[in-house]
Each structure stands twice: as C-alpha cells, then as structure tokens.
Amino acid sequence: MNFKRYLLRRLVLAVVVMFGLSIVIFAISRIMPGDVATMALGSTATEEAKESYRVANHLYDSYPQQYLYWIGGVLQGDFGTSTSTNRPVSTDVAEFLPATLELVVMAAVILIILSIILGVLAAKYRDTVVDGIIRVLSYIGVAMPSFVIATLLLLLFGHLWQVIPVLGRLSYGVVAPPDVTGFYTIDALLAGQFSTFWDAFLHLLVPAFALALGGLCQEARIVRNSMTENSSKDYLSAMRGYGVPEKKILWKYQLKPSLIPAVSCMGMDIASLMGNAFLVETIFNWPGISRYGLSCMLGKDLNAISAVLLVFGAIFVVVNIVVDLIVACLDPRIRLGGAKS
C-alpha cells in the first residue's frame, strides 16, 4: 500500500509539473517582444495572412482564453502547423521523435552498463594502475563537452579509421524497414531484415557513445566512490566471515546500496540526453527531433518549439518517475518516508 501511495504521489506531482511547464511555454511564446503572427509567418507575409493567423490562433482573446484553446489542442495532439515544414507539428514530431529516442536509448544502455562496470573495477582495484587509468579517463570525459567528443569521433571513424559508419541512420542504398515502432533496429528485427538491423545498429554506436560519454564518466566516479565508502561496512565483513565468495559480495551485496546515489544521477543524465542530442545529431547528420527543434528555433517556429519543449519535458518527467521508483526499490526507506510525508 505504501508503494502505491508513493507512486500515486509521484504521478500527481508529474501532472503538476507538466501543467506548470505548459504555462511557462505558453507565457514565453506570448510575451516575447514583437508580433506573434509576424514571428510565425515571417516579415514578408502579407497583412491578410497575418490577420488570418491571429484569428485562427485566437490572438485577440484574453491570455487565459488563448491558453485554454492552446492546451485543449495540445491534449488532442494538435500543436498547430509548423511554418518551417508547412506540415502539422504532430506529424513532424511523430516522424523525428523515434530517431532521437532510439539514439537516447542506445546512449542510456551504454551509459548504464559501462559506468557500473568501470566503477566496480575502479573500486575493486582501488589505488592501483587500473583505478588510476579509469579515474584519469573519467576526468577527461567529464571535462570534454559532448560536441567536442562527437567531432573527435567523427574525425577518427569517418576519416582516419573507417571501420564503422558514422553519418545518418542507414548506409546509402539500404532501404528503411517497415515503420512499426520508428526504431530502425527493432523494426528491422520484426521484419526479419537482419542485414538492415546490423547496419542500423552500427550507425547507432558512435553517436550514442559520443552522447553518453560525459554522463558515463561521471557515474563511474560516483559508483567507484560509493562502493569505496561501503567496502568497510560491518555486514560485508560478516559475509566474508561466513565464507561468502568475494565476487558475490562485490557484485550483489556491495553494489546494490552503492547504486542508490548513482541511479539518481543517472536519471538526470539520461533525461538530459534529449536536450544534449541536438549537437550530436547535427554533427552525425542524425534526423532526430533535437535537430528539428534547433532548426525551428533558428526559424522562430513557435508552434514547433512549443511542441518540442513539451515533449522534452514529458520525457524528463517520465524518466525521473522511473528513477524514483528504482531508487525506492533499492532503498525501501525512501518510499516509506515518501508515503508518510
């Protein structure tokens, strides 16, 4: 029951956060200096076109009425028409979002697996050459921005060492699989197109690694420090006294409580991957929603910008709820305390 109350509380807070985010996005789009119709249609648009835009978007109504019209459309999946593509924004989001999600999911998998492995190895071989190498690489990875890492990887694998594709989602001449989920790797497997799956998987590796590296290095340091602090706990000494194998102690009993601070930071890093992806997508010519959002910002496409921000906000909230539930499972005191508060 306590867990259900904790989950319900998190969901209610998520709804409140999204409601607040929608108000902020709407307010920014309305209080920006200049005429909304002119920004949306461009300075070369005729007065008749601008007037039609104002009427269609209820710009002569009060701000509360405009918000109600706007949020009513958003809840129905209607974000308006993009002035950049002249298509419904919902169509653009449905086309570009899966590519970014596939990239972010791959980056998250790389981040989680490698950060835990490197953190455990650094803690196991503390104050040795292995620990020193991992710590130095972690400092370098944290200090370097993702676009610098992406540029270096592009030069390495796209020019000097051409063993893996680095641009786009598929190689030239490879036909995209039937659209089911929007994830080329999954759709190719569902269609039985294993060569297409392998090509799409290889295209994912380098941009996903560039996107994940900063968070990966940070989480590896957190796992290492947390495991080092827990290594002297009495319950671990008792297990060693009972003859429990050291490998089991390390990977099961010492790692689980050590993951709590790392998982919390992982959630923030994974959620921020969506926002950080625009530079990586631009460098690797990845047709995702982050790159689409950047082009819309440059074109002052308010409808598309609002939709992208709402999508990013929703993903951020969902990831944080999942992380909170994982942390609550790792440490029952959190969910019990949250249910009582």
Short mmCIF file of C-alpha atoms in Angstrom, two decimals:
data_model
loop_
_atom_site.label_atom_id
_atom_site.label_comp_id
_atom_site.label_asym_id
_atom_site.label_seq_id
_atom_site.Cartn_x
_atom_site.Cartn_y
_atom_site.Cartn_z
CA MET A 1 0.00 0.00 0.00
CA ASN A 2 2.83 2.38 0.87
CA PHE A 3 4.41 1.78 -2.52
CA LYS A 4 1.10 2.52 -4.26
CA ARG A 5 0.74 5.75 -2.32
CA TYR A 6 4.30 6.69 -3.21
CA LEU A 7 3.65 6.00 -6.90
CA LEU A 8 0.37 7.97 -6.81
CA ARG A 9 2.15 10.90 -5.18
CA ARG A 10 4.83 10.90 -7.87
CA LEU A 11 2.22 10.79 -10.65
CA VAL A 12 0.29 13.71 -9.15
CA LEU A 13 3.49 15.73 -8.89
CA ALA A 14 4.29 14.86 -12.51
CA VAL A 15 0.92 16.23 -13.66
CA VAL A 16 1.53 19.43 -11.67
CA VAL A 17 5.00 19.82 -13.21
CA MET A 18 3.67 19.36 -16.75
CA PHE A 19 0.87 21.84 -16.09
CA GLY A 20 3.41 24.38 -14.84
CA LEU A 21 5.67 23.72 -17.82
CA SER A 22 2.80 24.27 -20.25
CA ILE A 23 2.03 27.63 -18.62
CA VAL A 24 5.68 28.71 -18.84
CA ILE A 25 5.97 27.69 -22.51
CA PHE A 26 2.71 29.45 -23.41
CA ALA A 27 3.68 32.59 -21.50
CA ILE A 28 7.09 32.80 -23.16
CA SER A 29 5.54 32.40 -26.61
CA ARG A 30 3.12 35.25 -25.90
CA ILE A 31 5.26 37.77 -24.02
CA MET A 32 8.18 37.67 -26.45
CA PRO A 33 8.78 41.11 -27.97
CA GLY A 34 7.29 41.53 -31.41
CA ASP A 35 4.14 40.37 -33.15
CA VAL A 36 3.44 36.65 -32.78
CA ALA A 37 1.97 36.43 -36.28
CA THR A 38 4.99 38.17 -37.82
CA MET A 39 7.42 35.87 -35.98
CA ALA A 40 5.46 32.82 -37.06
CA LEU A 41 4.92 33.76 -40.71
CA GLY A 42 7.94 35.94 -41.35
CA SER A 43 8.26 39.62 -42.17
CA THR A 44 7.45 39.00 -45.84
CA ALA A 45 3.97 37.66 -45.09
CA THR A 46 1.01 39.77 -46.20
CA GLU A 47 -1.25 41.53 -43.69
CA GLU A 48 -4.12 39.27 -44.76
CA ALA A 49 -2.08 36.18 -43.89
CA LYS A 50 -1.09 37.65 -40.54
CA GLU A 51 -4.69 38.55 -39.76
CA SER A 52 -5.84 35.04 -40.62
CA TYR A 53 -3.14 33.63 -38.34
CA ARG A 54 -4.26 35.88 -35.45
CA VAL A 55 -7.88 34.83 -35.85
CA ALA A 56 -7.06 31.12 -36.23
CA ASN A 57 -4.90 31.17 -33.08
CA HIS A 58 -7.34 33.31 -31.03
CA LEU A 59 -4.74 36.02 -30.51
CA TYR A 60 -7.46 38.66 -29.98
CA ASP A 61 -8.83 36.79 -26.96
CA SER A 62 -7.55 37.22 -23.42
CA TYR A 63 -4.46 35.27 -22.37
CA PRO A 64 -6.42 32.77 -20.21
CA GLN A 65 -8.75 32.06 -23.14
CA GLN A 66 -5.78 31.68 -25.50
CA TYR A 67 -4.18 29.23 -23.09
CA LEU A 68 -7.35 27.16 -22.85
CA TYR A 69 -7.62 26.95 -26.64
CA TRP A 70 -3.93 26.08 -26.91
CA ILE A 71 -3.81 23.45 -24.16
CA GLY A 72 -7.07 21.94 -25.45
CA GLY A 73 -5.44 21.38 -28.81
CA VAL A 74 -2.27 20.04 -27.22
CA LEU A 75 -4.23 17.45 -25.22
CA GLN A 76 -5.76 16.29 -28.50
CA GLY A 77 -2.34 16.09 -30.17
CA ASP A 78 -2.84 19.30 -32.16
CA PHE A 79 0.19 21.59 -31.85
CA GLY A 80 -0.69 23.67 -34.88
CA THR A 81 1.16 23.93 -38.19
CA SER A 82 4.90 24.26 -38.48
CA THR A 83 5.99 27.27 -40.50
CA SER A 84 9.32 25.52 -41.17
CA THR A 85 7.86 22.43 -42.87
CA ASN A 86 4.29 23.59 -43.62
CA ARG A 87 3.04 20.37 -42.04
CA PRO A 88 1.17 19.68 -38.79
CA VAL A 89 3.68 19.79 -35.93
CA SER A 90 2.31 16.48 -34.63
CA THR A 91 3.31 14.87 -37.95
CA ASP A 92 6.83 16.24 -37.63
CA VAL A 93 7.11 15.06 -34.03
CA ALA A 94 5.90 11.57 -34.95
CA GLU A 95 8.50 11.43 -37.74
CA PHE A 96 11.55 12.78 -35.90
CA LEU A 97 10.97 11.67 -32.30
CA PRO A 98 11.64 7.91 -32.80
CA ALA A 99 15.11 8.59 -34.23
CA THR A 100 16.13 10.61 -31.18
CA LEU A 101 14.55 8.11 -28.78
CA GLU A 102 16.46 5.27 -30.42
CA LEU A 103 19.70 7.24 -30.10
CA VAL A 104 18.98 8.18 -26.48
CA VAL A 105 18.01 4.62 -25.51
CA MET A 106 21.25 3.29 -27.00
CA ALA A 107 23.23 6.01 -25.22
CA ALA A 108 21.45 5.19 -21.95
CA VAL A 109 22.31 1.50 -22.29
CA ILE A 110 25.96 2.36 -22.92
CA LEU A 111 25.97 4.81 -20.02
CA ILE A 112 24.42 2.39 -17.51
CA ILE A 113 26.44 -0.70 -18.40
CA LEU A 114 29.88 0.88 -18.82
CA SER A 115 29.56 3.23 -15.83
CA ILE A 116 28.72 0.35 -13.49
CA ILE A 117 31.47 -1.90 -14.87
CA LEU A 118 34.12 0.84 -14.75
CA GLY A 119 33.01 1.99 -11.30
CA VAL A 120 33.13 -1.54 -9.88
CA LEU A 121 36.54 -2.24 -11.44
CA ALA A 122 37.93 1.03 -10.07
CA ALA A 123 36.63 0.19 -6.60
CA LYS A 124 37.86 -3.41 -6.74
CA TYR A 125 41.37 -2.36 -7.80
CA ARG A 126 41.42 0.81 -5.72
CA ASP A 127 44.69 2.75 -5.70
CA THR A 128 46.19 0.57 -8.44
CA VAL A 129 47.09 1.27 -12.05
CA VAL A 130 43.60 0.14 -13.18
CA ASP A 131 41.94 2.59 -10.79
CA GLY A 132 44.27 5.38 -11.87
CA ILE A 133 43.60 4.86 -15.59
CA ILE A 134 39.82 4.78 -15.06
CA ARG A 135 39.89 7.92 -12.91
CA VAL A 136 42.02 9.86 -15.42
CA LEU A 137 39.75 8.84 -18.30
CA SER A 138 36.74 9.81 -16.21
CA TYR A 139 38.13 13.29 -15.56
CA ILE A 140 38.81 13.75 -19.26
CA GLY A 141 35.33 12.53 -20.25
CA VAL A 142 33.60 14.83 -17.76
CA ALA A 143 35.66 17.85 -18.81
CA MET A 144 35.08 17.45 -22.56
CA PRO A 145 31.73 18.65 -23.97
CA SER A 146 29.74 16.14 -25.99
CA PHE A 147 30.13 18.10 -29.24
CA VAL A 148 33.92 18.01 -28.89
CA ILE A 149 33.80 14.25 -28.30
CA ALA A 150 31.44 13.88 -31.26
CA THR A 151 33.76 15.86 -33.53
CA LEU A 152 36.80 13.81 -32.49
CA LEU A 153 34.93 10.54 -33.04
CA LEU A 154 33.73 11.77 -36.43
CA LEU A 155 37.31 12.52 -37.46
CA LEU A 156 38.55 9.20 -36.09
CA PHE A 157 35.93 6.86 -37.57
CA GLY A 158 34.84 8.97 -40.52
CA HIS A 159 38.26 9.88 -41.84
CA LEU A 160 41.23 8.16 -40.19
CA TRP A 161 39.82 4.73 -39.30
CA GLN A 162 36.81 3.99 -41.49
CA VAL A 163 35.70 0.73 -39.90
CA ILE A 164 32.23 1.80 -38.79
CA PRO A 165 29.62 4.13 -40.36
CA VAL A 166 29.15 7.47 -38.64
CA LEU A 167 26.64 9.53 -40.68
CA GLY A 168 22.88 9.09 -40.85
CA ARG A 169 20.75 6.17 -39.67
CA LEU A 170 21.41 3.80 -42.60
CA SER A 171 24.05 3.36 -45.26
CA TYR A 172 23.43 4.63 -48.79
CA GLY A 173 21.27 2.17 -50.71
CA VAL A 174 19.90 0.39 -47.61
CA VAL A 175 16.11 0.60 -47.54
CA ALA A 176 14.48 1.51 -44.24
CA PRO A 177 12.44 -1.30 -42.64
CA PRO A 178 8.62 -1.13 -42.45
CA ASP A 179 7.61 1.51 -39.91
CA VAL A 180 6.24 -0.13 -36.76
CA THR A 181 7.97 1.48 -33.79
CA GLY A 182 10.12 4.03 -35.60
CA PHE A 183 13.24 2.34 -34.20
CA TYR A 184 15.12 1.01 -37.22
CA THR A 185 16.83 -1.72 -35.20
CA ILE A 186 13.60 -3.07 -33.73
CA ASP A 187 11.60 -2.66 -36.95
CA ALA A 188 14.31 -4.49 -38.92
CA LEU A 189 14.23 -7.40 -36.48
CA LEU A 190 10.44 -7.56 -36.62
CA ALA A 191 10.62 -7.68 -40.43
CA GLY A 192 13.37 -10.29 -40.38
CA GLN A 193 15.81 -7.92 -42.13
CA PHE A 194 18.93 -8.83 -40.17
CA SER A 195 21.36 -7.07 -42.51
CA THR A 196 19.36 -3.86 -42.11
CA PHE A 197 19.36 -4.34 -38.33
CA TRP A 198 23.14 -4.69 -38.25
CA ASP A 199 23.62 -1.63 -40.45
CA ALA A 200 21.29 0.47 -38.27
CA PHE A 201 22.97 -0.84 -35.11
CA LEU A 202 26.43 0.13 -36.37
CA HIS A 203 25.18 3.61 -37.26
CA LEU A 204 23.95 4.00 -33.68
CA LEU A 205 27.18 3.12 -31.89
CA VAL A 206 29.41 6.15 -32.47
CA PRO A 207 26.82 8.95 -31.94
CA ALA A 208 25.36 7.11 -28.94
CA PHE A 209 28.80 6.73 -27.38
CA ALA A 210 29.56 10.42 -28.00
CA LEU A 211 26.27 11.35 -26.35
CA ALA A 212 26.76 9.04 -23.36
CA LEU A 213 30.44 9.58 -22.59
CA GLY A 214 30.13 12.61 -20.30
CA GLY A 215 27.47 11.06 -18.09
CA LEU A 216 29.20 7.68 -18.25
CA CYS A 217 32.41 9.07 -16.79
CA GLN A 218 30.58 10.96 -14.07
CA GLU A 219 28.53 7.93 -13.00
CA ALA A 220 31.61 5.70 -12.99
CA ARG A 221 33.23 8.05 -10.48
CA ILE A 222 30.09 8.06 -8.32
CA VAL A 223 29.86 4.25 -8.34
CA ARG A 224 33.55 3.96 -7.50
CA ASN A 225 33.35 6.42 -4.58
CA SER A 226 30.14 4.91 -3.21
CA MET A 227 31.50 1.36 -3.35
CA THR A 228 34.71 2.50 -1.67
CA GLU A 229 32.71 4.03 1.19
CA ASN A 230 30.62 0.86 1.59
CA SER A 231 33.57 -1.52 1.43
CA SER A 232 34.21 -1.27 5.17
CA LYS A 233 30.61 -1.86 6.29
CA ASP A 234 30.13 -4.42 9.06
CA TYR A 235 27.66 -6.56 7.12
CA LEU A 236 30.24 -7.13 4.37
CA SER A 237 32.83 -8.19 6.95
CA ALA A 238 30.29 -10.59 8.42
CA MET A 239 29.64 -12.13 4.99
CA ARG A 240 33.35 -12.62 4.44
CA GLY A 241 33.49 -14.30 7.82
CA TYR A 242 30.74 -16.70 6.76
CA GLY A 243 32.73 -17.59 3.65
CA VAL A 244 30.57 -15.87 1.03
CA PRO A 245 32.61 -15.61 -2.22
CA GLU A 246 34.21 -12.21 -2.73
CA LYS A 247 32.75 -11.91 -6.25
CA LYS A 248 29.23 -12.38 -4.90
CA ILE A 249 29.84 -9.85 -2.13
CA LEU A 250 31.16 -7.31 -4.65
CA TRP A 251 28.50 -7.59 -7.37
CA LYS A 252 25.46 -8.25 -5.19
CA TYR A 253 25.71 -7.03 -1.62
CA GLN A 254 28.17 -4.17 -2.03
CA LEU A 255 26.97 -2.91 -5.41
CA LYS A 256 23.24 -2.68 -4.64
CA PRO A 257 23.39 0.01 -1.90
CA SER A 258 26.19 1.74 -3.77
CA LEU A 259 23.94 2.22 -6.80
CA ILE A 260 21.45 4.48 -4.99
CA PRO A 261 23.34 7.79 -5.49
CA ALA A 262 24.48 6.70 -8.96
CA VAL A 263 20.97 5.81 -10.13
CA SER A 264 19.65 9.21 -9.03
CA CYS A 265 22.35 10.96 -11.08
CA MET A 266 21.85 8.54 -13.98
CA GLY A 267 18.22 9.59 -14.19
CA MET A 268 19.17 13.23 -14.56
CA ASP A 269 21.87 12.41 -17.11
CA ILE A 270 19.61 10.13 -19.18
CA ALA A 271 16.81 12.69 -19.17
CA SER A 272 19.24 15.43 -20.22
CA LEU A 273 20.41 13.33 -23.18
CA MET A 274 17.37 14.54 -25.13
CA GLY A 275 18.45 18.16 -24.77
CA ASN A 276 22.13 17.41 -25.37
CA ALA A 277 21.41 15.41 -28.51
CA PHE A 278 20.96 18.37 -30.87
CA LEU A 279 24.69 18.95 -31.35
CA VAL A 280 25.42 15.23 -31.73
CA GLU A 281 22.56 14.87 -34.20
CA THR A 282 23.83 17.83 -36.19
CA ILE A 283 27.41 16.53 -36.31
CA PHE A 284 26.40 12.98 -37.29
CA ASN A 285 23.56 14.06 -39.61
CA TRP A 286 21.03 12.21 -37.44
CA PRO A 287 17.42 13.08 -38.40
CA GLY A 288 16.05 13.43 -34.86
CA ILE A 289 13.71 15.76 -33.02
CA SER A 290 16.55 17.59 -31.27
CA ARG A 291 18.00 18.65 -34.61
CA TYR A 292 14.48 19.50 -35.81
CA GLY A 293 13.93 21.63 -32.71
CA LEU A 294 17.17 23.51 -33.31
CA SER A 295 16.19 24.36 -36.89
CA CYS A 296 12.76 25.51 -35.67
CA MET A 297 14.39 27.78 -33.08
CA LEU A 298 16.53 29.35 -35.77
CA GLY A 299 13.39 29.82 -37.88
CA LYS A 300 11.31 31.17 -34.94
CA ASP A 301 8.73 28.44 -35.47
CA LEU A 302 6.76 28.94 -32.25
CA ASN A 303 4.34 26.03 -32.68
CA ALA A 304 7.14 23.55 -33.29
CA ILE A 305 9.30 24.96 -30.49
CA SER A 306 6.43 24.65 -28.02
CA ALA A 307 5.80 21.05 -29.06
CA VAL A 308 9.47 20.07 -28.79
CA LEU A 309 9.78 21.63 -25.33
CA LEU A 310 6.64 19.86 -24.13
CA VAL A 311 7.89 16.53 -25.47
CA PHE A 312 11.27 17.01 -23.80
CA GLY A 313 9.57 17.99 -20.55
CA ALA A 314 7.28 14.94 -20.63
CA ILE A 315 10.23 12.60 -21.26
CA PHE A 316 12.21 14.24 -18.46
CA VAL A 317 9.30 13.77 -16.03
CA VAL A 318 8.75 10.12 -17.04
CA VAL A 319 12.44 9.28 -16.68
CA ASN A 320 12.55 10.86 -13.24
CA ILE A 321 9.49 8.89 -12.12
CA VAL A 322 11.11 5.65 -13.28
CA VAL A 323 14.34 6.56 -11.49
CA ASP A 324 12.48 7.40 -8.29
CA LEU A 325 10.75 4.01 -8.40
CA ILE A 326 14.05 2.21 -8.99
CA VAL A 327 15.66 4.05 -6.07
CA ALA A 328 12.62 3.24 -3.91
CA CYS A 329 13.04 -0.44 -4.76
CA LEU A 330 16.75 -0.30 -3.90
CA ASP A 331 16.08 1.51 -0.61
CA PRO A 332 12.62 0.88 0.93
CA ARG A 333 13.18 3.69 3.44
CA ILE A 334 12.70 6.22 0.62
CA ARG A 335 9.25 5.04 -0.43
CA LEU A 336 8.14 4.55 3.19
CA GLY A 337 9.27 8.05 4.06
CA GLY A 338 7.67 9.45 0.90
CA ALA A 339 4.36 7.76 1.67
CA LYS A 340 4.23 9.18 5.17
CA SER A 341 5.13 12.71 4.23
#
